[in-house]
Every structure is written in structure tokens, then in C-alpha cells.
CSV table of C-alpha atoms and ligand atoms in Angstrom, one decimal:
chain,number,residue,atom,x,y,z
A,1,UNK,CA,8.8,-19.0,-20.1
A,2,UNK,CA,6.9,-17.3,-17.2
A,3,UNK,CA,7.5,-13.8,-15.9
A,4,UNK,CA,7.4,-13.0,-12.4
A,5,UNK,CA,5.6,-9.2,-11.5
A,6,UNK,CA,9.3,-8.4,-10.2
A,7,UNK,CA,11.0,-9.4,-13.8
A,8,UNK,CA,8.3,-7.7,-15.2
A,9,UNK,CA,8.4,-4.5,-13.4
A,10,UNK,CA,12.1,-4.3,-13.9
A,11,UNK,CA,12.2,-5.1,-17.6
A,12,UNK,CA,9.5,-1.8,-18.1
A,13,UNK,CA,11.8,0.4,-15.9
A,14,UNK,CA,15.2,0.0,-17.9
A,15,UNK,CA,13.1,0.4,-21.2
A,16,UNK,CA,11.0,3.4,-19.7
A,17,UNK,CA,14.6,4.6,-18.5
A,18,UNK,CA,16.3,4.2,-21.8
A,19,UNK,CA,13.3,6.1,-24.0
A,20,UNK,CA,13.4,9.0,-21.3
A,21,UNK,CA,14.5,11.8,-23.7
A,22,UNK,CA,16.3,14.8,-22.4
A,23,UNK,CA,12.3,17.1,-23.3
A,24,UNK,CA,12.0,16.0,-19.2
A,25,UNK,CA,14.9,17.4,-18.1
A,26,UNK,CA,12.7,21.2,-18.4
A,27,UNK,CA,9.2,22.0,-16.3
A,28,UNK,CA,8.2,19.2,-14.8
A,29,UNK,CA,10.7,16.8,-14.8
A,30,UNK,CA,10.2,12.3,-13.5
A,31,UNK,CA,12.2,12.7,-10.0
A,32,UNK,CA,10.7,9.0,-8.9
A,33,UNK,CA,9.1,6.9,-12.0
A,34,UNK,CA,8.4,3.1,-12.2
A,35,UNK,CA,9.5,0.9,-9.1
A,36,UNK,CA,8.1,2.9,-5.5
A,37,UNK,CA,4.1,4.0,-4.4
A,38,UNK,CA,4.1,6.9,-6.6
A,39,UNK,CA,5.9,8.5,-9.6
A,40,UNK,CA,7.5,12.1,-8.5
A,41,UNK,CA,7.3,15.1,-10.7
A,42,UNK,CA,9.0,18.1,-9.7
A,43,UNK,CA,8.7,21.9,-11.3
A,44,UNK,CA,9.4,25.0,-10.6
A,45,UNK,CA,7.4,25.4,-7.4
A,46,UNK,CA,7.7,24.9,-3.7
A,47,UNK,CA,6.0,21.1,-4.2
A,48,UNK,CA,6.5,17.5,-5.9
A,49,UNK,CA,3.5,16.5,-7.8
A,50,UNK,CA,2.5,12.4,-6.7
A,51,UNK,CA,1.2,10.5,-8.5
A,52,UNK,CA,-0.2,6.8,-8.2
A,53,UNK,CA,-2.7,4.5,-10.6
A,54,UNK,CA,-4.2,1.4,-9.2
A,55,UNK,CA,-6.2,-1.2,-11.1
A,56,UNK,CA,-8.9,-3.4,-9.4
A,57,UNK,CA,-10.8,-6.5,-11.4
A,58,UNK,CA,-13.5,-8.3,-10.3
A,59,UNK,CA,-12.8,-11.9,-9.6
A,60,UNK,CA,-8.8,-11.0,-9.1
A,61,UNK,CA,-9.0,-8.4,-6.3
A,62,UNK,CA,-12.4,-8.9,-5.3
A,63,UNK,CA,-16.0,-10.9,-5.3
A,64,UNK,CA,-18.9,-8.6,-5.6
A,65,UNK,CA,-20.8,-11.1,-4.0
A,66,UNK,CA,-18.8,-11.3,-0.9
A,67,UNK,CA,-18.6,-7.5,-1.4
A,68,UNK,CA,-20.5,-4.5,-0.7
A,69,UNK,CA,-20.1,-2.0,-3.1
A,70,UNK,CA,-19.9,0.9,-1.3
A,71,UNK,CA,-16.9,-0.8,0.4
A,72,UNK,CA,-15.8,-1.5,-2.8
A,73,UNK,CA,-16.0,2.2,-4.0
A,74,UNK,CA,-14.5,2.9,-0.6
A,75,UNK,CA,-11.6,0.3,-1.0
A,76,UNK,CA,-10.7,1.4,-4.9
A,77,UNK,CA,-9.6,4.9,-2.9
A,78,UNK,CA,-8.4,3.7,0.0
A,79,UNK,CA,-5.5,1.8,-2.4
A,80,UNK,CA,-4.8,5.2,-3.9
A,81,UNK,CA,-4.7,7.4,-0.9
A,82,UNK,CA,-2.5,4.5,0.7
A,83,UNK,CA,0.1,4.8,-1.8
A,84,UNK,CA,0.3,9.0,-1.2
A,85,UNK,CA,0.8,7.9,2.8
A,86,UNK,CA,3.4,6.0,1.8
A,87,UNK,CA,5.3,9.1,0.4
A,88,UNK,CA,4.4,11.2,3.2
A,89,UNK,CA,2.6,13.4,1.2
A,90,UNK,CA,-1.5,14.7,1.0
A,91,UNK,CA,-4.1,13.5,-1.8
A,92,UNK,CA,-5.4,16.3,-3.9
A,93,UNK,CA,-7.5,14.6,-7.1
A,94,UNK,CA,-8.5,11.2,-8.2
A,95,UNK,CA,-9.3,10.3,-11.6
A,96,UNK,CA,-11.6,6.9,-11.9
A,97,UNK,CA,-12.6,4.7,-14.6
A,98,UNK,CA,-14.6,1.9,-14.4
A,99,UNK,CA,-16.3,-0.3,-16.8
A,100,UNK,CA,-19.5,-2.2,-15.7
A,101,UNK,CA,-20.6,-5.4,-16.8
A,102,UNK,CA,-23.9,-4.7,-19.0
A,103,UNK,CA,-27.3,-4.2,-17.2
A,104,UNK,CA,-25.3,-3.5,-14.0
A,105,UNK,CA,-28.0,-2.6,-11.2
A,106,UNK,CA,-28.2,1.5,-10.8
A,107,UNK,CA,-28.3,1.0,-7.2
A,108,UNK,CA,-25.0,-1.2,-7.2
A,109,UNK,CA,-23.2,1.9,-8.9
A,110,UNK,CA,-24.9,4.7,-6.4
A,111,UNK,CA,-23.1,3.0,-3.1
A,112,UNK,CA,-20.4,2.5,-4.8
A,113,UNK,CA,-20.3,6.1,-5.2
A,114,UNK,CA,-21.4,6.9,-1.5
A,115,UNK,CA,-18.3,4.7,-0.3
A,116,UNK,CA,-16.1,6.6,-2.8
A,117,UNK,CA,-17.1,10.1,-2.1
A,118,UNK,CA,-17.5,9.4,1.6
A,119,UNK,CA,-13.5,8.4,2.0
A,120,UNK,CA,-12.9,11.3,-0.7
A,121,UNK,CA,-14.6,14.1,1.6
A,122,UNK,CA,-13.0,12.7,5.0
A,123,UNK,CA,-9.7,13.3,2.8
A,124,UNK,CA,-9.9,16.5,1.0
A,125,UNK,CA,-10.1,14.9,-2.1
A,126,UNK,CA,-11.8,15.9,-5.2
A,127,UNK,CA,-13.4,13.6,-7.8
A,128,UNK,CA,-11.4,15.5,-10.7
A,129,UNK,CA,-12.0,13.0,-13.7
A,130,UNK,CA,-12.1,9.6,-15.8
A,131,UNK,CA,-13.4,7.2,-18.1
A,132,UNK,CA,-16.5,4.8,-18.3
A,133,UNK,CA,-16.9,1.6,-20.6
A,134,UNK,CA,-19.0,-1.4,-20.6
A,135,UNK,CA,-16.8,-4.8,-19.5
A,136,UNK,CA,-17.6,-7.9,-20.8
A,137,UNK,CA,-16.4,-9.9,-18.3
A,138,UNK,CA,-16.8,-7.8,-14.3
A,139,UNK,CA,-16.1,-4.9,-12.5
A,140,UNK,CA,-13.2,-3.3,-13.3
A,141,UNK,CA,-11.9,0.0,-11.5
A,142,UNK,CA,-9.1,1.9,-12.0
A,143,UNK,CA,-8.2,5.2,-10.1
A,144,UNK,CA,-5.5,7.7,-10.5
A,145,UNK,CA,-5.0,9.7,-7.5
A,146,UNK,CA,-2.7,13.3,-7.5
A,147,UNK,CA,-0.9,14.2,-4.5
A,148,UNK,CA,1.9,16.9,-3.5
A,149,UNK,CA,4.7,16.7,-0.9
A,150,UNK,CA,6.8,19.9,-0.4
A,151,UNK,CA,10.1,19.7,-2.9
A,152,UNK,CA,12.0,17.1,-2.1
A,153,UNK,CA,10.5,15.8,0.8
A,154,UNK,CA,8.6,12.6,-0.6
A,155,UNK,CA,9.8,9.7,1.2
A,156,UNK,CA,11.3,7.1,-1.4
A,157,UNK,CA,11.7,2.7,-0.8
A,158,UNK,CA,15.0,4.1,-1.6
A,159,UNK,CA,16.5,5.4,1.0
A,160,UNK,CA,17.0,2.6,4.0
A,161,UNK,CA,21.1,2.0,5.0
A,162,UNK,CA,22.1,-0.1,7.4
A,163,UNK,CA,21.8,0.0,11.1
A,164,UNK,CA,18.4,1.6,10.5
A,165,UNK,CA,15.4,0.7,12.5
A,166,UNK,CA,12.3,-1.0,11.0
A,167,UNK,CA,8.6,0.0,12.2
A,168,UNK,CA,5.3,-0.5,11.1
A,169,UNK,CA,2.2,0.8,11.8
A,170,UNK,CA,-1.3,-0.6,13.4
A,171,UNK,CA,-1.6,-4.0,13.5
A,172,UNK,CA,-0.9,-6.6,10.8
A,173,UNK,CA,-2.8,-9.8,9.6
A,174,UNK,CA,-6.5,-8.0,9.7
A,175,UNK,CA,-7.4,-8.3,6.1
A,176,UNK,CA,-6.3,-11.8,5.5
A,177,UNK,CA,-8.0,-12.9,8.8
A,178,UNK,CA,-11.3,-10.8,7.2
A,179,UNK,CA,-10.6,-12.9,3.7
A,180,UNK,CA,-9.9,-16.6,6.2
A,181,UNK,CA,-14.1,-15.4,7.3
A,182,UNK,CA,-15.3,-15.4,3.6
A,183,UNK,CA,-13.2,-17.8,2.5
A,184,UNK,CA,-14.7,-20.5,5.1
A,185,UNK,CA,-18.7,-19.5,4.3
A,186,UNK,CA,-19.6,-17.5,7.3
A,187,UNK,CA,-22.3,-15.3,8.0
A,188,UNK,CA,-20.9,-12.2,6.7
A,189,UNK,CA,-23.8,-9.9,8.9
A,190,UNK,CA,-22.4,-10.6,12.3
A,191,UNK,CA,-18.8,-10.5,11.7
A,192,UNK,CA,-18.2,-6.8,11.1
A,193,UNK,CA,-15.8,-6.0,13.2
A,194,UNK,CA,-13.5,-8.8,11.8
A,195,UNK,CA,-14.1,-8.2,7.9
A,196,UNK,CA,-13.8,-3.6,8.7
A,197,UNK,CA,-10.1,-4.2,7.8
A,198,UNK,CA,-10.6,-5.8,4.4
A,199,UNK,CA,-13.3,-4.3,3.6
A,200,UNK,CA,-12.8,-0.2,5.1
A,201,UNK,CA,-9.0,-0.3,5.5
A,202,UNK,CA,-8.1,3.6,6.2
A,203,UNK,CA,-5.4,5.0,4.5
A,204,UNK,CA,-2.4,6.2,7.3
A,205,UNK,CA,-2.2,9.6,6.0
A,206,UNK,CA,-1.7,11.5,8.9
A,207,UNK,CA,0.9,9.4,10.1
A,208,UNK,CA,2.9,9.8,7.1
A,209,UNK,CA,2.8,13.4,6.7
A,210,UNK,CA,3.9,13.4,10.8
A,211,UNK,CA,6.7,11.3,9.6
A,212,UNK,CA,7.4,13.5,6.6
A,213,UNK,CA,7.2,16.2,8.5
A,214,UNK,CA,9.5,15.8,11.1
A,215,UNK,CA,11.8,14.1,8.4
A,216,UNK,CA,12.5,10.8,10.7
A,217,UNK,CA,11.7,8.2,7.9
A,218,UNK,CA,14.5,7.2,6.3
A,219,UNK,CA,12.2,5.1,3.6
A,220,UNK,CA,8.8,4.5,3.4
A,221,UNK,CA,5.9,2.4,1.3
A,222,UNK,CA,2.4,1.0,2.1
A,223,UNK,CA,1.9,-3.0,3.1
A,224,UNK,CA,-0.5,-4.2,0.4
A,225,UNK,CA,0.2,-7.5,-1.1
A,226,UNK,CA,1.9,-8.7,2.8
A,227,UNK,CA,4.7,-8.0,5.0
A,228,UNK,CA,7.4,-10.1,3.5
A,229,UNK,CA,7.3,-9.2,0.0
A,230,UNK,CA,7.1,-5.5,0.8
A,231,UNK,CA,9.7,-5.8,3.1
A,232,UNK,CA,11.5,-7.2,-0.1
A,233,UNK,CA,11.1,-5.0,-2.1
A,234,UNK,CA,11.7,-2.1,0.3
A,235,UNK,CA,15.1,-3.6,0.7
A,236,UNK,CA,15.6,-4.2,-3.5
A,237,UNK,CA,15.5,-0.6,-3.7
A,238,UNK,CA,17.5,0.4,-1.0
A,239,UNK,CA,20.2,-2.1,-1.8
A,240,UNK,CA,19.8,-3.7,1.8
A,241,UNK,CA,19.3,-6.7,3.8
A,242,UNK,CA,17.0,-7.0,6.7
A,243,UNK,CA,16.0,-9.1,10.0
A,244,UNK,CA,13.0,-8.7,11.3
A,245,UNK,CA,11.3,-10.2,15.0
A,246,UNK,CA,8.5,-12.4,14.6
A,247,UNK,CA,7.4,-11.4,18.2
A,248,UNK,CA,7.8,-8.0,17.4
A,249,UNK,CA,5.3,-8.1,14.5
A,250,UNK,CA,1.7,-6.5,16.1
A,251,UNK,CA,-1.2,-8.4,15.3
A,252,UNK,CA,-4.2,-9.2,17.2
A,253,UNK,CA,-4.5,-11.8,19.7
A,254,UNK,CA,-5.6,-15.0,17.5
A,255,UNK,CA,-4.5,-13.5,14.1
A,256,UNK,CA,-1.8,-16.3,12.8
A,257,UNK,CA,1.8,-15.0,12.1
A,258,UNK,CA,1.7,-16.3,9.1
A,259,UNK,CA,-1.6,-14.1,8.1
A,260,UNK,CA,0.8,-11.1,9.5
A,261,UNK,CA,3.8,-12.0,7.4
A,262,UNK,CA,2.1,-13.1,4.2
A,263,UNK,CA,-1.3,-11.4,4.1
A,264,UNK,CA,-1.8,-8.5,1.7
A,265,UNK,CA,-4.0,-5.6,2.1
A,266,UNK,CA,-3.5,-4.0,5.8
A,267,UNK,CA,-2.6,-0.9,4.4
A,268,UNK,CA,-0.4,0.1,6.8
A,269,UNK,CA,3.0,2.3,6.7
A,270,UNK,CA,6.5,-0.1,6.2
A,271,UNK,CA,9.1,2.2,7.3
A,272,UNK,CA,12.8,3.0,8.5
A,273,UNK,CA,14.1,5.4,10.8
A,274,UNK,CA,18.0,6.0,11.3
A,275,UNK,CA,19.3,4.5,15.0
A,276,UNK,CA,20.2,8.1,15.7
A,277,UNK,CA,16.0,9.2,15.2
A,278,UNK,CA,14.6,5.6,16.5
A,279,UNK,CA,14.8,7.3,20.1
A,280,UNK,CA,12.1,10.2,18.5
A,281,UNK,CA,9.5,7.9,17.6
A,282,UNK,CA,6.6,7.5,20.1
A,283,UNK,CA,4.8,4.1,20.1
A,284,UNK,CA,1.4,5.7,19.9
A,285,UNK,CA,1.0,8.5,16.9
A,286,UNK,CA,-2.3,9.8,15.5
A,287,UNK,CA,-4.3,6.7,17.1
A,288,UNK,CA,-2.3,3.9,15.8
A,289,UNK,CA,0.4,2.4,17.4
A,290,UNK,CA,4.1,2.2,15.6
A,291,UNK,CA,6.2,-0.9,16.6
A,292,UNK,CA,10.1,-1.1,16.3
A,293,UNK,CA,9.8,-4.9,14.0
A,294,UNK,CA,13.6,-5.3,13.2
A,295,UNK,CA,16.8,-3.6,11.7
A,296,UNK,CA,17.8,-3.2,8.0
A,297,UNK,CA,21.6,-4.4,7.7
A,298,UNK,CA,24.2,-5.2,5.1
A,299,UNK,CA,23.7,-7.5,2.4
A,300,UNK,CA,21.2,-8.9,0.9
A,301,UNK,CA,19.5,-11.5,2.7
A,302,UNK,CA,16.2,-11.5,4.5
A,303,UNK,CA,15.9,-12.9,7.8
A,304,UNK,CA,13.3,-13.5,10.3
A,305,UNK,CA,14.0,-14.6,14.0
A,306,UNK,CA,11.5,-17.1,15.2
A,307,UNK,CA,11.4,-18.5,19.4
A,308,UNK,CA,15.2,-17.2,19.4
A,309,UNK,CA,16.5,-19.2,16.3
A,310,UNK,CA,17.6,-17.2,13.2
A,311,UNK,CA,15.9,-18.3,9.6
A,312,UNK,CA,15.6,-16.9,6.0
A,313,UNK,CA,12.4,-14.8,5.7
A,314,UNK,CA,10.0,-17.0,3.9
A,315,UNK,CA,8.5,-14.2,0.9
A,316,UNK,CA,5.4,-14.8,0.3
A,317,UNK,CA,2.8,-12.3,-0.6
A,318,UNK,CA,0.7,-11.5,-2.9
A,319,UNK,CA,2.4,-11.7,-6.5
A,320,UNK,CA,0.1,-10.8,-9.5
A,321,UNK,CA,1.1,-12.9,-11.9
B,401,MG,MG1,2.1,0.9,-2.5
């Protein structure tokens, strides 16, 4: 019998739910846990605590030989930070561990480190912690990253109702197009430009504290395994249905819809506004642009409107296992 990440997920959030004894109910008490970008703790004091843990392995997430690994020390972050944006809130700490394969090349782990600390500084963020090990089979990296929000004002996958609008941030479809390069043997030298999304995706966390700040999401996350299975699951835990615009959906010229719907890893902000706000947001914020993609209604279906016709939204991202 074969679990799906979803079934998986769900089954370790009732039984995390069930074990939660009432010794969390004083200091800092599990606002958010399993199932949205980061768990929320809130205190006593005038902020939420964030949390978020990613884990990349070598040969699922990545190819160190297609790889750079100061882009991959860059990228390990960038999934961490991403995850804060996506609660409107700003990165404090990281925590990494990483286990190396034996007689890993010093030089390998220094970039690493230079791409790590470089996206770190830009950020604010301290290198506060973690855990080495030897692998034997790859690279594999797993950060913890801190954040804070002011109390209360982390924005959940929760909180979409129906009528609200649905915008995104940037442009969609980059990193897969950057993976399409790779996967087809290019020359990897003279194709920067193209593979910068995959391999340097920035983190949109100035656009979600604007957001966060002005309180106009309704509910938030960040796109990283595609469009349509975050949009999912967006709408799972809002208890809503959606229609999105498949010539609304920004991508750049040549980038395939499908590579926008489907590709993981853009790193961009997935989020809802009420139709009272929508008129508040600009289409240009903090150098991106944000583009109105659909409308979140009743229900529970997905749908996608393609050259005027009305289908169910294929979903089709990246599932883990
Ligand atoms: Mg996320």
C-alpha cells in the first residue's frame, strides 16, 4: 500500500495533534504546527517565533555535478528564508547540518559556505548552529531557519474564503525551464541567465513583510514543488475551491505553461487578497511584479480556464514520494 506525501503529512498531524499535552498551553505555546511554511510559537512577548526545517539530498533535490556548490549553499537558504516570506515574517537564525560523503574536496565545502553566508549577510541572518556527519551515500543538507512576525500577524494557508483574489509574484516556470537546460546536456557556461532561477532563486522577503504589513493577504505560502499543487494545498487548508487564468499566469516569453503550472522551485509568494483589498495592490512592489491569476470560490474543486473553455486543474507538482 503506497502513501502519498499528502496522506502522509495528514496522518503525522492528527497523531502530533492527539499527543499535544496541555504543558503547551503555558510559555510558548504551537499557534501553527504541521501542515503550512512554518510552525508558529507564540509567548509572552510582542512577536511569534517561525520556524521552518528543510531537507535537501543529493541525487533527489540536486546533482552536484550539474551544481555549483556555492549555489548549492546558496539554494539550501534560499528554501528556508522562502518559507519565512511566505509567513510574512523576517529570518533571524539558521541552524545547518550537513553530512558529506567521505574525502569530500575542502574547496567543495568552502563555496558552499561563501554561497551560504553570502544570501545569510544580504538577509540579516546569523549562522546560529548544527550538526556535521559523514554520509555514505551524497550530500545531504538540512537547515533550520528562525524567524519572528509581530503576534499574530503571520500569514497562514489558512485563511483564503471565497470571492478572494489570487496573485502571485515574479514570474513562474524559471526553474523548470533552468532544469529542461541541464536535463537536455547543454553547455551550462553560457546559459546563466537561464539557469539564475534554479540555481540563485531569491527569497521574496520584502514583499511579504509589505504584505504583512499592510495586512492585505488573506493567506499566503511559497511556490516550491509548482503552481498547481501549491495552489492545492493552499485551498486544503483554507477549505476552498479555486479557478485560476492560464493567460493570467506570468511567465516569460517561451517558458511553456505547463513548466508554469507544474514546475517546482520558483520560489515565489502564492497569495490571496479579499475583493474589498484587491483594489490596494500595485502590480509592481519591491521590483517584482504581482499579477491578479484567478479567484478562490466555494467548494472544492480546482479549475483552470484555458483559450476561454473551463477545465479541472490538472495537479501536478512535485510530490516526494
Ligand atoms: Mg513553503
Amino acid at each position: 500500500l503506497k502513501l502519498t506525501e499528502r496522506q502522509f503529512v495528514e496522518k503525522l498531524r492528527r497523531a502530533a495533534r492527539r499527543r499535544m499535552g496541555a504543558s503547551t498551553r503555558r510559555g510558548l505555546h504551537l499557534r501553527q504546527g504541521i501542515g503550512d511554511d512554518c510552525a508558529v510559537l507564540s509567548g509572552a512577548g510582542k512577536y511569534d517565533l517561525l520556524i521552518t526545517t528543510d531537507l535537501m539530498l543529493e541525487g533527489v533535490h540536486f546533482r552536484r555535478e550539474w551544481q555549483q556548490a556555492d549555489s548549492l549553499g546558496h539554494k539550501v537558504l534560499a528554501r528556508g528564508l522562502s518559507d519565512i516570506a511566505a509567513m510574512g515574517g523576517i529570518p533571524r537564525h539558521a541552524f545547518l547540518s550537513l553530512a558529506l560523503p567521505r574525502g569530500t574536496d575542502f574547496r567543495w565545502v568552502d563555496q558552499f559556505f561563501a554561497g551560504l553566508f553570502r544570501l545569510a549577510e544580504s538577509n540579516g541572518v546569523t549562522l546560529a548552529g548544527g550538526d556535521t556527519a559523514a554520509s555514505m551515500s551524497g550530500v545531504v543538507a538540512d537547515i533550520v531557519v528562525i524567524g519572528e512576525a509581530p503576534r499574530r500577524k503571520a500569514i497562514l494557508r489558512s485563511g483564503a474564503r471565497p470571492g478572494d483574489e489570487i496573485w502571485v509574484t515574479g514570474v513562474l516556470g524559471g526553474a523548470a525551464a533552468g532544469l529542461d537546460l541541464l536535463r537536455q546536456g547543454k553547455r551550462i557556461a553560457r546559459r546563466t541567465q537561464t539557469l539564475r532561477p534554479l540555481f540563485y532563486p531569491q527569497p521574496r522577503l520584502s514583499i511579504g513583510r509589505w504584505l504583512s504589513r499592510r495586512g492585505l493577504a488573506s493567506a499566503m505560502m511559497d511556490l516550491s514543488d509548482g503552481l498547481s499543487i501549491d495552489l492545492a494545498r493552499l485551498c486544503q487548508a483554507s477549505g476552498v475551491g479555486a479557478c485560476i487564468d492560464a493567460d493570467a499566469i506570468p511567465r516569460l516569453r517561451r517558458t511553456p505553461l505547463e513548466y508554469a503550472l507544474h514546475g517546482g522551485e520558483d520560489f515565489e509568494l502564492l497569495f490571496t487578497v479579499s475583493a474589498r483589498r484587491a483594489g490596494k495592490i500595485p502590480t509592481q512592489v519591491e521590483g517584482a511584479r504581482l499579477t491578479r491569476i484567478g479567484q478562490i470560490q466555494r467548494g472544492r474543486r480546482l479549475r483552470l480556464i484555458r483559450a476561454g473553455r473551463e477545465e479541472v486543474l490538472p495537479v501536478l507538482g512535485f510530490e516526494h514520494f
